[in-house]
Short mmCIF file of C-alpha atoms in Angstrom, two decimals:
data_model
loop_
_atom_site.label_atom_id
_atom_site.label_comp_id
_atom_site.label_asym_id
_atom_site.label_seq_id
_atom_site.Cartn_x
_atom_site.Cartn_y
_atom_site.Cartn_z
CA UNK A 529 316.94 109.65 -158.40
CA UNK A 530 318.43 112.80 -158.21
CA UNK A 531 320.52 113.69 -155.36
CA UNK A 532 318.10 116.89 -155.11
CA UNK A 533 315.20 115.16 -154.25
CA UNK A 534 316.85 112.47 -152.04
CA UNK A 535 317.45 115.56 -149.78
CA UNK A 536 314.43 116.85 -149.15
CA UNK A 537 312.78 113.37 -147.39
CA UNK A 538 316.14 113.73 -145.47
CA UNK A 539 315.92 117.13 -144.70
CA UNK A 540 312.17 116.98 -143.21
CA UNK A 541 313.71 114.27 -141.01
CA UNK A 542 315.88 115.87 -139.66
CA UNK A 543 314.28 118.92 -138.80
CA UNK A 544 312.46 117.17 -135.82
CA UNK A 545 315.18 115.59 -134.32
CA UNK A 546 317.34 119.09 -134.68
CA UNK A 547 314.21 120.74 -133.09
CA UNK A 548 313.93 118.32 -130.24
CA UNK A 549 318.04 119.24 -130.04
CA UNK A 550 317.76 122.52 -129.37
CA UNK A 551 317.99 123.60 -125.75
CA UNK A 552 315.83 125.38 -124.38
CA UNK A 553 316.16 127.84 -122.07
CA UNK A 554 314.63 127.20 -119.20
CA UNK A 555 314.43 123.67 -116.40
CA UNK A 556 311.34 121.56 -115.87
CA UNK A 557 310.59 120.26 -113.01
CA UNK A 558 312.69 119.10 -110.09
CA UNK A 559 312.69 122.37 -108.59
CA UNK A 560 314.63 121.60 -105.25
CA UNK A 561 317.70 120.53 -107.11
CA UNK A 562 317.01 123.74 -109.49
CA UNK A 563 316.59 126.30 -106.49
CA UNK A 564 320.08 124.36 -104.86
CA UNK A 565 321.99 125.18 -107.96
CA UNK A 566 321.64 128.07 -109.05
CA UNK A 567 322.15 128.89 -104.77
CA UNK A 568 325.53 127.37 -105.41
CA UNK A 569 326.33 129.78 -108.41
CA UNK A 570 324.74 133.07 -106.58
CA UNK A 571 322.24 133.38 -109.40
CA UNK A 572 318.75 134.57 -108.54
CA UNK A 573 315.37 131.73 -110.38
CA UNK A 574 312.29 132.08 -111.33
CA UNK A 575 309.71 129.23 -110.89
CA UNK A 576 306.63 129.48 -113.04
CA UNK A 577 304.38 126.80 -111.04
CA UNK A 578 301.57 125.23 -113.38
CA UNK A 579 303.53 125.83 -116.16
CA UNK A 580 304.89 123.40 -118.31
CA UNK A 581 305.50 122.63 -122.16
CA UNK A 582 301.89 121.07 -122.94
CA UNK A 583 299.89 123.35 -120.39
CA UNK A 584 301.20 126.33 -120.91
CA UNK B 1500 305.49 133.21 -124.81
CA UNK B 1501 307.89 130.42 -123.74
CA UNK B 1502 309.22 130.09 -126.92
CA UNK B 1503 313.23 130.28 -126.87
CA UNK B 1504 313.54 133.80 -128.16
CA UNK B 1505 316.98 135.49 -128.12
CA UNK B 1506 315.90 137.45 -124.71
CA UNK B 1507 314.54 134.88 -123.31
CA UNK B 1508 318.19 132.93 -124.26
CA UNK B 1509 319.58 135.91 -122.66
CA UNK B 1510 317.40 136.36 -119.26
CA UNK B 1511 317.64 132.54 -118.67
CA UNK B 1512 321.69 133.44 -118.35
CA UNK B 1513 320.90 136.05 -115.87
CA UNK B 1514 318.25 134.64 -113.90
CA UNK B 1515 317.43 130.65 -114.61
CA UNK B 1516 313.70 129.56 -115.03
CA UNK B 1517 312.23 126.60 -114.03
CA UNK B 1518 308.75 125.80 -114.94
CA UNK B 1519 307.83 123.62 -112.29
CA UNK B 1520 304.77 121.96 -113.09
CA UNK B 1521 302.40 121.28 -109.96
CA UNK B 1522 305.42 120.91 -107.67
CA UNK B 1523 305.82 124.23 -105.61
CA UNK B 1524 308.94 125.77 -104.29
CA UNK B 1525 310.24 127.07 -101.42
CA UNK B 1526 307.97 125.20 -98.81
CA UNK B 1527 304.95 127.07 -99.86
CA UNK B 1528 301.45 126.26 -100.11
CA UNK B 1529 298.86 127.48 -102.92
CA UNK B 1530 295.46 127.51 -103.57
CA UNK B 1531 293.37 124.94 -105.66
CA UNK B 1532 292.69 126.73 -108.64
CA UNK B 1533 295.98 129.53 -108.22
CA UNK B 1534 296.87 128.56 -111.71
CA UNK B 1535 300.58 129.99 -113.34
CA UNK B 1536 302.05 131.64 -110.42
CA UNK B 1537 305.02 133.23 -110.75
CA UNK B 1538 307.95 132.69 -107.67
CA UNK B 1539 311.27 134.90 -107.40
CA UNK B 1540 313.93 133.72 -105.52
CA UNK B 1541 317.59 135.79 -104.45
CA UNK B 1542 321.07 134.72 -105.19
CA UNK B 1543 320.45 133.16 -101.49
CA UNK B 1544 317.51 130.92 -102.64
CA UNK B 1545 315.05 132.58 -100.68
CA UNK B 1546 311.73 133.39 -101.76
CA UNK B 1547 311.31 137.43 -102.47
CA UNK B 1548 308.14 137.65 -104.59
CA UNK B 1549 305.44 135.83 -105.62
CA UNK B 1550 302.90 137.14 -108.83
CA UNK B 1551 299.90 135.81 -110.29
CA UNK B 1552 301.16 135.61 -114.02
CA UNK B 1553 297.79 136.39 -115.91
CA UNK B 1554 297.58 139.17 -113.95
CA UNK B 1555 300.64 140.46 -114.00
CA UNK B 1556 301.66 139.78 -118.05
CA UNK B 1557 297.71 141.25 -118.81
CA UNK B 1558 298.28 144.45 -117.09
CA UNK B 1559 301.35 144.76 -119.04
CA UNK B 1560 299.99 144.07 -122.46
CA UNK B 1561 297.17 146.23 -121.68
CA UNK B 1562 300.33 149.23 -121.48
CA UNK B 1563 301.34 147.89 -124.99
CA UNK B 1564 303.98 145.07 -124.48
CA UNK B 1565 304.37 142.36 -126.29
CA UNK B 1566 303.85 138.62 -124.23
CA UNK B 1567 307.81 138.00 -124.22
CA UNK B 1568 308.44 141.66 -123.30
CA UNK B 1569 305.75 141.59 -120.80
CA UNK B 1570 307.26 138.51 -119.31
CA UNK B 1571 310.45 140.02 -119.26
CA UNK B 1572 309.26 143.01 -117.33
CA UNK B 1573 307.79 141.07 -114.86
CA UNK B 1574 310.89 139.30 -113.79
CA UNK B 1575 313.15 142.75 -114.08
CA UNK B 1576 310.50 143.92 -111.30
CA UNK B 1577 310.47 141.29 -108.93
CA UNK B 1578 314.22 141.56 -109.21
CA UNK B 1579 314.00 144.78 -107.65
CA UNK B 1580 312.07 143.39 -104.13
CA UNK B 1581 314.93 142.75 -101.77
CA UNK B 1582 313.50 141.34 -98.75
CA UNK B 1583 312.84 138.18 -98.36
CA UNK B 1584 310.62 136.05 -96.59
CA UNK B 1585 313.50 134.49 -94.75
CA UNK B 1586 314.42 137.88 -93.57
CA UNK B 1587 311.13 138.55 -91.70
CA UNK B 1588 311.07 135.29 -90.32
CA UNK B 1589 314.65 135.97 -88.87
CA UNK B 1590 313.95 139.38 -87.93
CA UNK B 1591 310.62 138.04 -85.97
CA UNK B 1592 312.88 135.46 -83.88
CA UNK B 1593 315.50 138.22 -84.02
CA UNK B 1594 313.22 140.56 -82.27
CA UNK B 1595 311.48 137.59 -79.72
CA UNK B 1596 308.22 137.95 -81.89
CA UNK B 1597 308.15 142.18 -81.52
CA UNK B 1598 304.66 143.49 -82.78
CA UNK B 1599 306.57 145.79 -85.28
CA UNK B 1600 308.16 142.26 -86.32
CA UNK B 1601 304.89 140.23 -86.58
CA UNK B 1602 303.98 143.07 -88.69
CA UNK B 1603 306.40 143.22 -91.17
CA UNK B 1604 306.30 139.18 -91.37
CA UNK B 1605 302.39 139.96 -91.95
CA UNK B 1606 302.94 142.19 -95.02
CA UNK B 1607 305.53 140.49 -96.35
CA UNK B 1608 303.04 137.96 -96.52
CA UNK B 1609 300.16 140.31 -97.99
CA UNK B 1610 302.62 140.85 -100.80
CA UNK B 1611 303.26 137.02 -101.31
CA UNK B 1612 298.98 137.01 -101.10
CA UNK B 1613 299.36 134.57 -98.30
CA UNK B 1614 301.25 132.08 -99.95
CA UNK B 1615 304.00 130.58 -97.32
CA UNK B 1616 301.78 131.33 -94.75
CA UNK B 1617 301.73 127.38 -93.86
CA UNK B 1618 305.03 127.46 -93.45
CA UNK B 1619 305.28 130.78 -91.06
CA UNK B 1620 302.77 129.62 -88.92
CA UNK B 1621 305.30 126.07 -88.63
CA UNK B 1622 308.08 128.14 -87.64
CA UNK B 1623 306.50 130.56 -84.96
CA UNK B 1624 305.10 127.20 -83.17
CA UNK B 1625 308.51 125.46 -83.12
CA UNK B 1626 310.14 128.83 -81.83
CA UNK B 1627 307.32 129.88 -79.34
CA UNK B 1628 309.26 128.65 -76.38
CA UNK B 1629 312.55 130.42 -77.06
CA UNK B 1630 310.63 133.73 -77.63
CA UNK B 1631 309.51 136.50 -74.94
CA UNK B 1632 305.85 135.82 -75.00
CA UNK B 1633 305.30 132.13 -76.03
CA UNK B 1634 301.33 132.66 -75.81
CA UNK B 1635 302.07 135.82 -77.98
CA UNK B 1636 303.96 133.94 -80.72
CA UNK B 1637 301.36 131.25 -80.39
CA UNK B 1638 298.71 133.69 -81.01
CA UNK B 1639 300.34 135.24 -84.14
CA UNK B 1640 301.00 131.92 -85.67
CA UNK B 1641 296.99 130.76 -85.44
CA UNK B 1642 296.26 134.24 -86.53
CA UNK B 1643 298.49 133.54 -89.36
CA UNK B 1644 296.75 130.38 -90.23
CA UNK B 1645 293.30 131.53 -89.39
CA UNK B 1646 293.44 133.96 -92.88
CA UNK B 1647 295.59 131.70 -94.80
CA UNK B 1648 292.58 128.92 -94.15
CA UNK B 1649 290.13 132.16 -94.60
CA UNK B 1650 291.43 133.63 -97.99
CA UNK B 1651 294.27 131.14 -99.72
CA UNK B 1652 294.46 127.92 -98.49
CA UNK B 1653 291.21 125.55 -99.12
CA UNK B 1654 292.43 121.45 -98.82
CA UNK B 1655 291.29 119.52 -95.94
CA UNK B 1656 294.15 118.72 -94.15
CA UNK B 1657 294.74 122.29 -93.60
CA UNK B 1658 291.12 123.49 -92.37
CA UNK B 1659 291.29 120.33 -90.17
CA UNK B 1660 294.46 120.99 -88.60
CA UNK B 1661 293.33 124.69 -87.67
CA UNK B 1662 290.09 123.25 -86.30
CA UNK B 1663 292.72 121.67 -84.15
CA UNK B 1664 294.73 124.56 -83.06
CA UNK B 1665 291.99 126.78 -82.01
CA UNK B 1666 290.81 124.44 -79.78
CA UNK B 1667 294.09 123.33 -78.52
CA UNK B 1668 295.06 127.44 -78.44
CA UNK B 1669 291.90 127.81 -76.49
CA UNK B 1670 291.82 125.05 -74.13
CA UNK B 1671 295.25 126.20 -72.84
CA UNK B 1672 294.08 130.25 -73.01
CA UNK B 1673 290.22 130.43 -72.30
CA UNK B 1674 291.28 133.18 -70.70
CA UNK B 1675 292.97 134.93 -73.80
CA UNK B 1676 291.84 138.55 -74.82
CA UNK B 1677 291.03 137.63 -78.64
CA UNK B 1678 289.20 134.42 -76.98
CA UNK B 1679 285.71 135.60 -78.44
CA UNK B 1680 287.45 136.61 -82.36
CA UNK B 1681 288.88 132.92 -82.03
CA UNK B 1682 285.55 131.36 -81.08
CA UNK B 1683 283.70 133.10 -84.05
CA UNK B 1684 287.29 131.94 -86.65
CA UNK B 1685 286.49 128.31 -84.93
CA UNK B 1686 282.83 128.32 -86.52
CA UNK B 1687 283.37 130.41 -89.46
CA UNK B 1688 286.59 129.05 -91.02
CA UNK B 1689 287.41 125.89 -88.97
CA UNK B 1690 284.49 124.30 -88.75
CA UNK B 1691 282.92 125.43 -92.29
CA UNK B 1692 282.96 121.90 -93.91
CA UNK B 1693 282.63 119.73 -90.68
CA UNK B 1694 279.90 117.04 -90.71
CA UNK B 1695 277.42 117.99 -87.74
CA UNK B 1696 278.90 121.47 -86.07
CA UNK B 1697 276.69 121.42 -83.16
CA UNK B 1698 278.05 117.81 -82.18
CA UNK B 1699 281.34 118.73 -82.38
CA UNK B 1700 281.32 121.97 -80.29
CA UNK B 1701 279.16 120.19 -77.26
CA UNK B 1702 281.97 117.70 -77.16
CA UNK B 1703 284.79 119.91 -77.38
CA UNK B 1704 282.69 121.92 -74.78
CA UNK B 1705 282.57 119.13 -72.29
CA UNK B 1706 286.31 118.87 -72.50
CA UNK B 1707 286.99 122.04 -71.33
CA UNK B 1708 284.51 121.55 -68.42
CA UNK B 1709 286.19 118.44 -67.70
CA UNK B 1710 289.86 119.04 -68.14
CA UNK B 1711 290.50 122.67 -67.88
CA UNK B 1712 293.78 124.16 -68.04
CA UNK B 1713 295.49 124.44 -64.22
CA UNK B 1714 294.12 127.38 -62.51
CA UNK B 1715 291.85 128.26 -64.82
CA UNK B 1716 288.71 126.48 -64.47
CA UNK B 1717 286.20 129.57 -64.30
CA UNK B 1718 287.40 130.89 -67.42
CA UNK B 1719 287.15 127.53 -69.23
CA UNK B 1720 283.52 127.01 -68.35
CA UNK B 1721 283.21 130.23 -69.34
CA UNK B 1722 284.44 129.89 -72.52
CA UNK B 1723 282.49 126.56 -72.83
CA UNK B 1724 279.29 128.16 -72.33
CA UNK B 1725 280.33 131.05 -75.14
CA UNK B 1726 281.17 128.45 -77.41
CA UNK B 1727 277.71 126.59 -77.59
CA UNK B 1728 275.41 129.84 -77.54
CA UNK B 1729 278.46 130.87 -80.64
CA UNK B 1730 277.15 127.43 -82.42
CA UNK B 1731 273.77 127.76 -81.71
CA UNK B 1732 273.91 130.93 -83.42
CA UNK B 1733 276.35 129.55 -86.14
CA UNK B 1734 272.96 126.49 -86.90
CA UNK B 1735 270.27 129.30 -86.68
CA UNK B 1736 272.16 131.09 -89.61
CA UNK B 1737 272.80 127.78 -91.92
CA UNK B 1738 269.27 127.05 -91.19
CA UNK B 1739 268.52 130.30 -92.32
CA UNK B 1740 270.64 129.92 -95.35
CA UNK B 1741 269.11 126.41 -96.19
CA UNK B 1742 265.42 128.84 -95.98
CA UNK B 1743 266.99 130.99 -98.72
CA UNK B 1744 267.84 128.20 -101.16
CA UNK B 1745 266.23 128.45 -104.66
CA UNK B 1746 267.43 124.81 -105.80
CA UNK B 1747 268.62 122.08 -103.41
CA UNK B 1748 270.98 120.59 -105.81
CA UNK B 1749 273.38 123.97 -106.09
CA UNK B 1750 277.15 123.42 -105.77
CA UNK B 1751 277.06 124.84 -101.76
CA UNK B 1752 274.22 123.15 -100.39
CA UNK B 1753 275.70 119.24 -99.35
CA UNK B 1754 277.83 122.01 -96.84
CA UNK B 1755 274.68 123.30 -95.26
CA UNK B 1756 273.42 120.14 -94.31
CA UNK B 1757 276.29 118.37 -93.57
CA UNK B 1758 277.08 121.48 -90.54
CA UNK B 1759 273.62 120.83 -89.56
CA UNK B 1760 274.79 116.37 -89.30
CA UNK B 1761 271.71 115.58 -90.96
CA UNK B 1762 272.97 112.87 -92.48
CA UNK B 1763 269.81 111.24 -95.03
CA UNK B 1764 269.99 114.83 -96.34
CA UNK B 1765 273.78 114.69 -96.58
CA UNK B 1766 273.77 111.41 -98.77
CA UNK B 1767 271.47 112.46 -100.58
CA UNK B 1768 272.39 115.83 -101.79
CA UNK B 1769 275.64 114.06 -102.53
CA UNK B 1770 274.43 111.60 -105.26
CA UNK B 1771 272.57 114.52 -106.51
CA UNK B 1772 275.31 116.94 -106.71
CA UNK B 1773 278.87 117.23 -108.72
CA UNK B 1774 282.38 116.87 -106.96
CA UNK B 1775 285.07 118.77 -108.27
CA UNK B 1776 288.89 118.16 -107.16
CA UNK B 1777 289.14 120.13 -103.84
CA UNK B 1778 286.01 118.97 -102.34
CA UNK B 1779 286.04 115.44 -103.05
CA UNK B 1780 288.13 114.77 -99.94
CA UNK B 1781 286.04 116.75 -98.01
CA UNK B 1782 283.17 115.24 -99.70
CA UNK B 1783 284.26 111.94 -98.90
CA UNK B 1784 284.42 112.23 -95.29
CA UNK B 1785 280.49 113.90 -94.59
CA UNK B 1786 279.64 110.44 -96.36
CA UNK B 1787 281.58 108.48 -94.33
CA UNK B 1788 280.26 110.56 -90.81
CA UNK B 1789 276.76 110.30 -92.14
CA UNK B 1790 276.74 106.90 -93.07
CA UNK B 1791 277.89 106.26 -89.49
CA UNK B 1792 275.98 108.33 -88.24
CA UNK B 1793 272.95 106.32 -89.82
CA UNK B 1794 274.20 102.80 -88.82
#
């Protein structure tokens, strides 16, 4: 087999797991401990209530 | 919309999101059905804005944003809103609950549409004895709850518990100006999903007869006596409702006869009729009265 086509199999995955990788930017859940630190670090938050991943 | 675009990358530096799910922050209480609500909170964690998100992201694409743009908008003008609803709480105990500071608190509150109103009304009652006029705070705090319970808030628990501070309220104040306006929030809002209305007000009637707040017997019969004609007026008009129906089996009509306690009626209209998530609490207990109510 050529080492062309052993890559693609390896290649699709991979993309998955290097899309479940990236971070994204924003927290789920837990918003207490969310609100508390980002209090600690003087940054304003947004909560989006309802809305998660599969809803929304 | 969510998707992890550059500026949303960016604006998640600036000002972290959370998507919270069905947990809600900041000690606030929503609506059954307030779907994707959007809460801003200061550097100081206190809650500055609240937005209904189709509403606000719509109005935005409607101008010719796109979704993440939209969002992104929405968030750079709730960033603008300084004042918090920690600040009008402080500046009402500040100011020994001042009219001008129950009025700020109160459109602070408009702008939050209601939400956190729970909360308020929590706060006033715990301070009402350090304040000026401890009937006064009192009075703003049911107020408070009164069109939270009228416009936001529909659970149970929460249109039970004012039931139960409008007749506390007016057992120690039958004597209170607004007396009358509370009397017709006890039957409208309080008492709009109880199981048999008229039963309940002759009872809580007969208590104030019977154990009337010192010095102020008159005014508690009084008030007594203006609370049954206020039900038998509140019956006349279900009864004239339950005239009006065109089908017995619509979504609102269990209610009507449940106010009037007829209880065969109840159970019946509630096998015939569907439950859907808020109401199956309240659902749950006309069953219960009117099944003891039949035993």
């Amino acid at each position: 087999m050529k080492l062309s086509t052993m890559a693609v199999p390896l290649f699709l995955l991979a993309v998955p797991t290097f899309a479940q990788e990236v971070p994204l930017p924003y927290a789920e859940g837990n918003v207490n401990r969310f609100l508390e630190a980002n209090k600690a670090q003087k940054l304003p938050s947004v909560v989006l209530y309802n809305f998660n991943l599969k809803s929304g | 919309m969510l998707l992890p675009s550059d500026e949303l990358k960016q604006l998640h530096q600036k000002v972290p999101i959370c998507l919270s799910g069905r947990e809600l922050p900041g000690n606030c209480d929503i609506r059954f059905g307030q779907f994707y609500y959007f809460f801003m909170f200061n550097a100081e964690g206190e809650l500055t804005d609240v937005a209904d998100m189709s509403n606000g992201l719509t109005k935005r694409v409607q101008k010719g944003m796109t979704l993440p743009l939209a969002f992104l908008d929405m968030v750079e003008a709730s960033l603008l809103i300084e004042t918090s609803l920690d600040d009008c709480e402080r500046a009402y105990l500040d100011a020994q609950g001042s009219a001008k500071a129950y009025s700020n608190l109160l459109d602070k509150l408009k702008q939050l549409e209601r939400i956190g109103s729970l909360r308020v009304t929590t706060l006033l009652r715990e301070n009402a004895d350090q304040m000026d006029d401890p009937v006064r705070t009192r009075f703003h705090a049911l107020s408070i709850e009164i069109a939270a319970v009228r416009r936001q808030v529909i659970n149970k628990r929460a249109i039970d518990s004012l039931a139960a501070s409008i007749e506390t309220f007016l057992a120690q104040n039958p004597d209170h100006p607004d007396a009358n306006e509370l009397l017709n929030a006890y039957l409208e809002v309080a008492l709009k999903y109880s199981f048999d209305i008229a039963g309940r007000c002759h009872a809580v009637a007969q208590k104030w007869r019977e154990n009337p707040s010192g010095g102020k017997e008159a005014s508690a019969r009084e008030l007594a006596d203006k609370l049954v004609k206020r039900c038998d007026q509140q019956v006349a008009s279900v009864r004239g409702s339950i005239k009006k129906l065109k089908s017995e089996t619509s979504y609102g009509v269990p209610r009507l006869y449940a106010q009037l306690g007829d209880a065969k009626k109840t159970l019946d209209l509630l096998e015939k009729t569907k439950a859907f998530g808020v109401m199956r609490p309240i659902r749950r207990a006309w069953r219960e009265k009117a099944e003891a109510k039949l035993q």
